[in-house]
PDB file of C-alpha atoms in Angstrom:
ATOM      1  CA  MET A   1     -19.116  41.286  40.957  1.00 50.00           C
ATOM      2  CA  ALA A   2     -21.982  39.158  39.671  1.00 66.00           C
ATOM      3  CA  ASP A   3     -21.841  35.442  40.322  1.00 80.00           C
ATOM      4  CA  PRO A   4     -20.830  33.634  37.073  1.00 77.00           C
ATOM      5  CA  LEU A   5     -23.545  31.115  37.890  1.00 87.00           C
ATOM      6  CA  ASP A   6     -26.179  33.778  37.134  1.00 90.00           C
ATOM      7  CA  VAL A   7     -25.837  33.351  33.394  1.00 86.00           C
ATOM      8  CA  THR A   8     -26.626  29.622  33.526  1.00 91.00           C
ATOM      9  CA  ALA A   9     -29.999  30.337  35.140  1.00 92.00           C
ATOM     10  CA  SER A  10     -31.260  32.541  32.304  1.00 90.00           C
ATOM     11  CA  PRO A  11     -33.267  30.874  29.506  1.00 91.00           C
ATOM     12  CA  GLU A  12     -30.513  31.644  27.017  1.00 92.00           C
ATOM     13  CA  GLY A  13     -27.750  30.435  29.327  1.00 91.00           C
ATOM     14  CA  MET A  14     -29.557  27.234  30.219  1.00 93.00           C
ATOM     15  CA  THR A  15     -30.147  26.520  26.518  1.00 94.00           C
ATOM     16  CA  GLU A  16     -26.451  27.011  25.796  1.00 94.00           C
ATOM     17  CA  CYS A  17     -25.500  24.690  28.639  1.00 94.00           C
ATOM     18  CA  TRP A  18     -27.934  22.047  27.411  1.00 96.00           C
ATOM     19  CA  GLU A  19     -26.643  22.241  23.844  1.00 96.00           C
ATOM     20  CA  VAL A  20     -23.021  21.925  24.943  1.00 95.00           C
ATOM     21  CA  ILE A  21     -23.544  18.989  27.281  1.00 94.00           C
ATOM     22  CA  ALA A  22     -25.986  17.149  24.980  1.00 95.00           C
ATOM     23  CA  SER A  23     -23.493  17.357  22.117  1.00 94.00           C
ATOM     24  CA  ALA A  24     -20.547  16.219  24.254  1.00 92.00           C
ATOM     25  CA  THR A  25     -21.757  12.635  24.689  1.00 92.00           C
ATOM     26  CA  ALA A  26     -24.425  10.405  23.235  1.00 94.00           C
ATOM     27  CA  TRP A  27     -25.701   8.885  26.490  1.00 96.00           C
ATOM     28  CA  PHE A  28     -26.369   9.659  30.134  1.00 95.00           C
ATOM     29  CA  GLN A  29     -26.735   7.122  32.932  1.00 93.00           C
ATOM     30  CA  HIS A  30     -28.727   6.898  36.119  1.00 93.00           C
ATOM     31  CA  THR A  31     -28.609   4.158  38.749  1.00 91.00           C
ATOM     32  CA  SER A  32     -31.494   3.398  41.062  1.00 92.00           C
ATOM     33  CA  LYS A  33     -32.538   0.893  43.700  1.00 91.00           C
ATOM     34  CA  PHE A  34     -34.377  -2.059  42.219  1.00 93.00           C
ATOM     35  CA  ASP A  35     -37.310  -1.559  44.560  1.00 93.00           C
ATOM     36  CA  ALA A  36     -37.895   1.828  42.896  1.00 95.00           C
ATOM     37  CA  LEU A  37     -38.596   0.083  39.594  1.00 96.00           C
ATOM     38  CA  PRO A  38     -42.432   0.079  39.882  1.00 97.00           C
ATOM     39  CA  ALA A  39     -42.502   3.846  40.457  1.00 97.00           C
ATOM     40  CA  ILE A  40     -40.067   4.473  37.587  1.00 98.00           C
ATOM     41  CA  ARG A  41     -42.171   2.288  35.310  1.00 97.00           C
ATOM     42  CA  ALA A  42     -45.243   4.325  36.220  1.00 97.00           C
ATOM     43  CA  HIS A  43     -43.809   7.856  36.354  1.00 97.00           C
ATOM     44  CA  GLY A  44     -40.320   7.785  34.886  1.00 98.00           C
ATOM     45  CA  LEU A  45     -37.339   9.451  36.541  1.00 98.00           C
ATOM     46  CA  LYS A  46     -38.229  12.496  38.610  1.00 97.00           C
ATOM     47  CA  PRO A  47     -36.060  15.110  40.336  1.00 96.00           C
ATOM     48  CA  SER A  48     -35.782  14.575  44.079  1.00 94.00           C
ATOM     49  CA  ILE A  49     -34.073  16.248  47.013  1.00 92.00           C
ATOM     50  CA  PRO A  50     -30.577  14.725  47.412  1.00 86.00           C
ATOM     51  CA  ASP A  51     -29.424  12.789  50.461  1.00 78.00           C
ATOM     52  CA  GLU A  52     -32.877  11.271  50.958  1.00 75.00           C
ATOM     53  CA  GLY A  53     -34.528  14.661  51.293  1.00 75.00           C
ATOM     54  CA  ARG A  54     -32.041  16.119  53.762  1.00 80.00           C
ATOM     55  CA  ALA A  55     -29.761  18.160  51.477  1.00 84.00           C
ATOM     56  CA  VAL A  56     -30.296  21.886  51.068  1.00 88.00           C
ATOM     57  CA  PRO A  57     -28.891  23.987  48.182  1.00 89.00           C
ATOM     58  CA  PRO A  58     -26.220  26.551  49.043  1.00 87.00           C
ATOM     59  CA  VAL A  59     -27.771  29.943  49.797  1.00 90.00           C
ATOM     60  CA  ASP A  60     -26.190  31.549  46.725  1.00 89.00           C
ATOM     61  CA  VAL A  61     -27.481  28.792  44.412  1.00 91.00           C
ATOM     62  CA  LEU A  62     -30.972  29.016  45.895  1.00 92.00           C
ATOM     63  CA  ALA A  63     -30.973  32.799  45.397  1.00 92.00           C
ATOM     64  CA  ILE A  64     -30.144  32.387  41.708  1.00 92.00           C
ATOM     65  CA  PHE A  65     -32.292  29.397  40.727  1.00 93.00           C
ATOM     66  CA  GLY A  66     -35.085  29.541  43.293  1.00 93.00           C
ATOM     67  CA  ASP A  67     -37.029  26.610  44.724  1.00 94.00           C
ATOM     68  CA  PRO A  68     -36.887  24.448  41.552  1.00 92.00           C
ATOM     69  CA  CYS A  69     -33.200  23.728  42.230  1.00 93.00           C
ATOM     70  CA  ARG A  70     -33.977  21.967  45.512  1.00 94.00           C
ATOM     71  CA  ALA A  71     -34.862  18.765  43.636  1.00 96.00           C
ATOM     72  CA  LEU A  72     -32.359  17.307  41.172  1.00 95.00           C
ATOM     73  CA  LEU A  73     -32.276  14.387  38.769  1.00 96.00           C
ATOM     74  CA  CYS A  74     -28.591  13.490  38.639  1.00 92.00           C
ATOM     75  CA  LEU A  75     -27.329  11.997  35.383  1.00 94.00           C
ATOM     76  CA  TRP A  76     -23.814  10.767  34.633  1.00 91.00           C
ATOM     77  CA  PRO A  77     -22.486  11.547  31.139  1.00 92.00           C
ATOM     78  CA  THR A  78     -20.791   8.483  29.690  1.00 88.00           C
ATOM     79  CA  GLY A  79     -17.038   8.735  29.713  1.00 80.00           C
ATOM     80  CA  SER A  80     -16.795  11.173  32.619  1.00 80.00           C
ATOM     81  CA  THR A  81     -15.475  10.415  36.091  1.00 65.00           C
ATOM     82  CA  ILE A  82     -16.365   7.225  37.941  1.00 59.00           C
ATOM     83  CA  MET A  83     -19.891   6.652  39.087  1.00 60.00           C
ATOM     84  CA  ALA A  84     -20.240   5.765  42.756  1.00 53.00           C
ATOM     85  CA  ILE A  85     -22.729   3.049  43.567  1.00 53.00           C
ATOM     86  CA  ASN A  86     -24.083   3.061  47.082  1.00 53.00           C
ATOM     87  CA  ASP A  87     -22.567   0.009  48.759  1.00 52.00           C
ATOM     88  CA  SER A  88     -25.357  -0.065  51.324  1.00 51.00           C
ATOM     89  CA  VAL A  89     -27.879  -0.945  48.608  1.00 57.00           C
ATOM     90  CA  ASN A  90     -27.727  -4.549  47.404  1.00 68.00           C
ATOM     91  CA  ASP A  91     -30.106  -4.390  44.444  1.00 82.00           C
ATOM     92  CA  GLN A  92     -29.630  -1.692  41.835  1.00 89.00           C
ATOM     93  CA  PHE A  93     -30.033  -1.307  38.100  1.00 93.00           C
ATOM     94  CA  VAL A  94     -28.617   1.031  35.487  1.00 92.00           C
ATOM     95  CA  MET A  95     -30.586   3.154  33.048  1.00 95.00           C
ATOM     96  CA  ALA A  96     -29.426   5.050  29.960  1.00 96.00           C
ATOM     97  CA  ILE A  97     -30.896   8.209  28.444  1.00 97.00           C
ATOM     98  CA  ASP A  98     -30.195   9.303  24.868  1.00 98.00           C
ATOM     99  CA  SER A  99     -28.722  12.802  24.819  1.00 97.00           C
ATOM    100  CA  VAL A 100     -31.575  14.027  22.604  1.00 97.00           C
ATOM    101  CA  ASP A 101     -33.922  13.167  25.483  1.00 97.00           C
ATOM    102  CA  LEU A 102     -31.900  15.042  28.113  1.00 97.00           C
ATOM    103  CA  PRO A 103     -34.323  17.462  29.814  1.00 97.00           C
ATOM    104  CA  LYS A 104     -33.871  20.999  28.549  1.00 96.00           C
ATOM    105  CA  ARG A 105     -33.579  22.539  32.017  1.00 95.00           C
ATOM    106  CA  VAL A 106     -30.201  21.523  33.413  1.00 96.00           C
ATOM    107  CA  MET A 107     -27.791  22.891  35.970  1.00 94.00           C
ATOM    108  CA  LEU A 108     -24.637  21.914  37.821  1.00 92.00           C
ATOM    109  CA  ASP A 109     -25.087  19.458  40.659  1.00 91.00           C
ATOM    110  CA  TRP A 110     -24.756  21.505  43.843  1.00 89.00           C
ATOM    111  CA  SER A 111     -24.923  18.372  46.009  1.00 85.00           C
ATOM    112  CA  ILE A 112     -21.522  16.980  44.966  1.00 72.00           C
ATOM    113  CA  ALA A 113     -18.509  18.113  46.948  1.00 62.00           C
ATOM    114  CA  ASP A 114     -14.918  16.985  46.419  1.00 51.00           C
ATOM    115  CA  GLN A 115     -15.040  13.205  46.761  1.00 53.00           C
ATOM    116  CA  ILE A 116     -13.751  10.002  45.138  1.00 49.00           C
ATOM    117  CA  GLY A 117     -11.728  11.964  42.618  1.00 52.00           C
ATOM    118  CA  ARG A 118     -14.448  14.417  41.656  1.00 58.00           C
ATOM    119  CA  ARG A 119     -14.156  18.182  41.690  1.00 66.00           C
ATOM    120  CA  ALA A 120     -17.091  20.121  43.082  1.00 80.00           C
ATOM    121  CA  ALA A 121     -18.937  21.340  39.998  1.00 85.00           C
ATOM    122  CA  LEU A 122     -19.763  24.854  41.221  1.00 86.00           C
ATOM    123  CA  ASP A 123     -16.152  25.538  42.180  1.00 86.00           C
ATOM    124  CA  THR A 124     -14.811  24.334  38.837  1.00 86.00           C
ATOM    125  CA  PHE A 125     -17.294  26.441  36.883  1.00 89.00           C
ATOM    126  CA  ARG A 126     -16.600  29.625  38.803  1.00 87.00           C
ATOM    127  CA  GLU A 127     -12.838  29.138  38.644  1.00 87.00           C
ATOM    128  CA  ARG A 128     -12.861  28.632  34.891  1.00 85.00           C
ATOM    129  CA  LEU A 129     -14.971  31.714  34.169  1.00 83.00           C
ATOM    130  CA  SER A 130     -12.922  33.901  36.489  1.00 81.00           C
ATOM    131  CA  SER A 131      -9.544  32.649  35.256  1.00 73.00           C
ATOM    132  CA  GLY A 132      -9.242  35.285  32.520  1.00 69.00           C
ATOM    133  CA  SER A 133      -8.638  32.588  29.887  1.00 71.00           C
ATOM    134  CA  ASN A 134     -11.586  33.604  27.671  1.00 78.00           C
ATOM    135  CA  VAL A 135     -13.415  30.352  28.386  1.00 82.00           C
ATOM    136  CA  GLY A 136     -17.067  30.576  27.379  1.00 86.00           C
ATOM    137  CA  VAL A 137     -20.017  29.697  29.585  1.00 88.00           C
ATOM    138  CA  GLY A 138     -20.759  26.519  27.646  1.00 90.00           C
ATOM    139  CA  ASP A 139     -17.181  25.247  27.780  1.00 90.00           C
ATOM    140  CA  ALA A 140     -16.896  26.030  31.488  1.00 92.00           C
ATOM    141  CA  PHE A 141     -20.170  24.212  32.116  1.00 93.00           C
ATOM    142  CA  ARG A 142     -18.960  21.146  30.230  1.00 92.00           C
ATOM    143  CA  GLU A 143     -15.669  21.091  32.149  1.00 90.00           C
ATOM    144  CA  ALA A 144     -17.536  21.357  35.447  1.00 90.00           C
ATOM    145  CA  VAL A 145     -19.860  18.514  34.510  1.00 90.00           C
ATOM    146  CA  TRP A 146     -16.971  16.283  33.508  1.00 88.00           C
ATOM    147  CA  SER A 147     -14.931  17.054  36.612  1.00 83.00           C
ATOM    148  CA  SER A 148     -17.872  16.179  38.857  1.00 84.00           C
ATOM    149  CA  GLY A 149     -19.226  13.332  36.742  1.00 84.00           C
ATOM    150  CA  CYS A 150     -22.770  14.663  36.874  1.00 89.00           C
ATOM    151  CA  VAL A 151     -25.264  17.018  35.290  1.00 93.00           C
ATOM    152  CA  ALA A 152     -28.489  17.799  37.157  1.00 94.00           C
ATOM    153  CA  ALA A 153     -31.817  17.913  35.345  1.00 96.00           C
ATOM    154  CA  LEU A 154     -34.692  19.911  36.799  1.00 96.00           C
ATOM    155  CA  GLU A 155     -37.392  18.106  34.828  1.00 97.00           C
ATOM    156  CA  PRO A 156     -38.569  14.464  34.743  1.00 97.00           C
ATOM    157  CA  ILE A 157     -37.802  11.870  32.085  1.00 98.00           C
ATOM    158  CA  PRO A 158     -40.787   9.717  31.031  1.00 98.00           C
ATOM    159  CA  PRO A 159     -40.494   5.904  31.099  1.00 98.00           C
ATOM    160  CA  THR A 160     -40.754   5.762  27.297  1.00 98.00           C
ATOM    161  CA  MET A 161     -37.334   7.493  27.045  1.00 98.00           C
ATOM    162  CA  ILE A 162     -35.499   5.233  29.500  1.00 98.00           C
ATOM    163  CA  ARG A 163     -33.361   2.270  28.427  1.00 98.00           C
ATOM    164  CA  VAL A 164     -32.207  -0.382  30.888  1.00 97.00           C
ATOM    165  CA  CYS A 165     -29.165  -2.632  30.996  1.00 94.00           C
ATOM    166  CA  PRO A 166     -30.316  -6.104  29.878  1.00 95.00           C
ATOM    167  CA  ALA A 167     -29.518  -9.104  32.062  1.00 94.00           C
ATOM    168  CA  LYS A 168     -28.715 -11.289  29.074  1.00 94.00           C
ATOM    169  CA  TYR A 169     -26.298  -8.888  27.349  1.00 92.00           C
ATOM    170  CA  PRO A 170     -24.963  -6.360  29.903  1.00 89.00           C
ATOM    171  CA  ASP A 171     -22.059  -5.459  27.619  1.00 89.00           C
ATOM    172  CA  ALA A 172     -24.308  -4.404  24.726  1.00 93.00           C
ATOM    173  CA  PRO A 173     -24.020  -0.781  23.510  1.00 93.00           C
ATOM    174  CA  TYR A 174     -26.509   1.621  25.051  1.00 94.00           C
ATOM    175  CA  SER A 175     -28.333   1.944  21.746  1.00 95.00           C
ATOM    176  CA  ARG A 176     -29.175  -1.747  21.998  1.00 96.00           C
ATOM    177  CA  TRP A 177     -30.386  -1.644  25.564  1.00 97.00           C
ATOM    178  CA  PRO A 178     -34.156  -2.250  25.576  1.00 97.00           C
ATOM    179  CA  LEU A 179     -36.616   0.417  26.565  1.00 98.00           C
ATOM    180  CA  LEU A 180     -37.920   0.073  30.098  1.00 98.00           C
ATOM    181  CA  THR A 181     -41.446  -0.194  28.717  1.00 97.00           C
ATOM    182  CA  GLU A 182     -40.482  -3.247  26.654  1.00 97.00           C
ATOM    183  CA  VAL A 183     -38.938  -5.559  29.275  1.00 97.00           C
ATOM    184  CA  ARG A 184     -39.966  -7.536  32.318  1.00 97.00           C
ATOM    185  CA  ASP A 185     -38.237  -7.057  35.664  1.00 96.00           C
ATOM    186  CA  ALA A 186     -36.436 -10.392  35.300  1.00 96.00           C
ATOM    187  CA  GLU A 187     -34.825  -9.190  32.065  1.00 97.00           C
ATOM    188  CA  ILE A 188     -33.069  -6.247  33.741  1.00 96.00           C
ATOM    189  CA  TYR A 189     -29.466  -6.573  34.927  1.00 93.00           C
ATOM    190  CA  ARG A 190     -29.168  -6.293  38.708  1.00 90.00           C
ATOM    191  CA  ILE A 191     -25.975  -5.162  40.390  1.00 83.00           C
ATOM    192  CA  THR A 192     -24.965  -5.833  43.973  1.00 72.00           C
ATOM    193  CA  ALA A 193     -23.014  -4.041  46.688  1.00 57.00           C
ATOM    194  CA  VAL A 194     -19.933  -2.467  45.138  1.00 51.00           C
ATOM    195  CA  MET A 195     -18.336   0.925  45.550  1.00 43.00           C
ATOM    196  CA  ASN A 196     -16.715   3.347  43.111  1.00 48.00           C
ATOM    197  CA  VAL A 197     -17.440   1.252  40.052  1.00 50.00           C
ATOM    198  CA  ASP A 198     -16.640   2.525  36.583  1.00 51.00           C
ATOM    199  CA  ILE A 199     -19.963   1.713  34.949  1.00 50.00           C
ATOM    200  CA  ASN A 200     -18.534   2.494  31.514  1.00 49.00           C
ATOM    201  CA  ALA A 201     -15.828  -0.143  31.910  1.00 53.00           C
ATOM    202  CA  ILE A 202     -18.221  -2.790  33.210  1.00 52.00           C
ATOM    203  CA  PHE A 203     -21.159  -2.346  30.894  1.00 51.00           C
ATOM    204  CA  ASN A 204     -19.871  -0.476  27.861  1.00 48.00           C
ATOM    205  CA  PRO A 205     -16.092  -0.588  27.451  1.00 41.00           C
ATOM    206  CA  GLN A 206     -16.515   0.042  23.728  1.00 41.00           C
ATOM    207  CA  GLN A 207     -18.318   3.361  24.245  1.00 44.00           C
ATOM    208  CA  PRO A 208     -16.432   6.466  22.980  1.00 41.00           C
ATOM    209  CA  SER A 209     -14.633   8.806  25.367  1.00 38.00           C
ATOM    210  CA  PRO A 210     -16.344  12.152  26.099  1.00 39.00           C
ATOM    211  CA  SER A 211     -15.880  14.592  23.241  1.00 41.00           C
ATOM    212  CA  THR A 212     -17.943  16.496  20.762  1.00 39.00           C
ATOM    213  CA  ASP A 213     -17.984  13.376  18.575  1.00 41.00           C
ATOM    214  CA  LYS A 214     -21.227  11.508  19.236  1.00 44.00           C
ATOM    215  CA  SER A 215     -20.610   8.719  16.754  1.00 40.00           C
ATOM    216  CA  GLY A 216     -20.770   5.118  17.830  1.00 41.00           C
ATOM    217  CA  GLY A 217     -23.000   3.220  20.236  1.00 46.00           C
TER     218      GLY A 217
END
């Protein structure tokens, strides 16, 4: 039997997955170390090999997607499961990406296993498509993303499409966060060593829950 993941690697399947996930929420988040700010200002967010370059894709995933899947840009859809912040890093900042700017080449994050309440995305996707419940590829993809709290982009996001949480108004809606290209470092909100923080609750409690309704913000 063919791996259900095969269909998400085709141009048509990847387009369907992008359309479903981009319409499910208005914003995606990414957290980075503050000392990475100069590079992000210069080059934007770029896919990288997880676990500081040590992680390797599962053999079956690598066979389907090829070498491009080795490097991921992990983005958290607003309203999904909690976002873990590395408690070994003292200076971090949060970025937001409008769903219309989500890179078109996306896949499930193979680097996330069952942890802190998340379901492994690949397992969820395969289970849903093999359950005999007539769930479509797009719906199964969305469920897998929400259960893991992450969608992986295979393409970079330029600095002109990145918004940052402002130090002065950290509770402002994402749509009012300034563009990275328009603020100084001192104007960006810095977060310190915490673990398993619900970024939505801290920064944007008024943001809508994940659904196909993208109003608000």
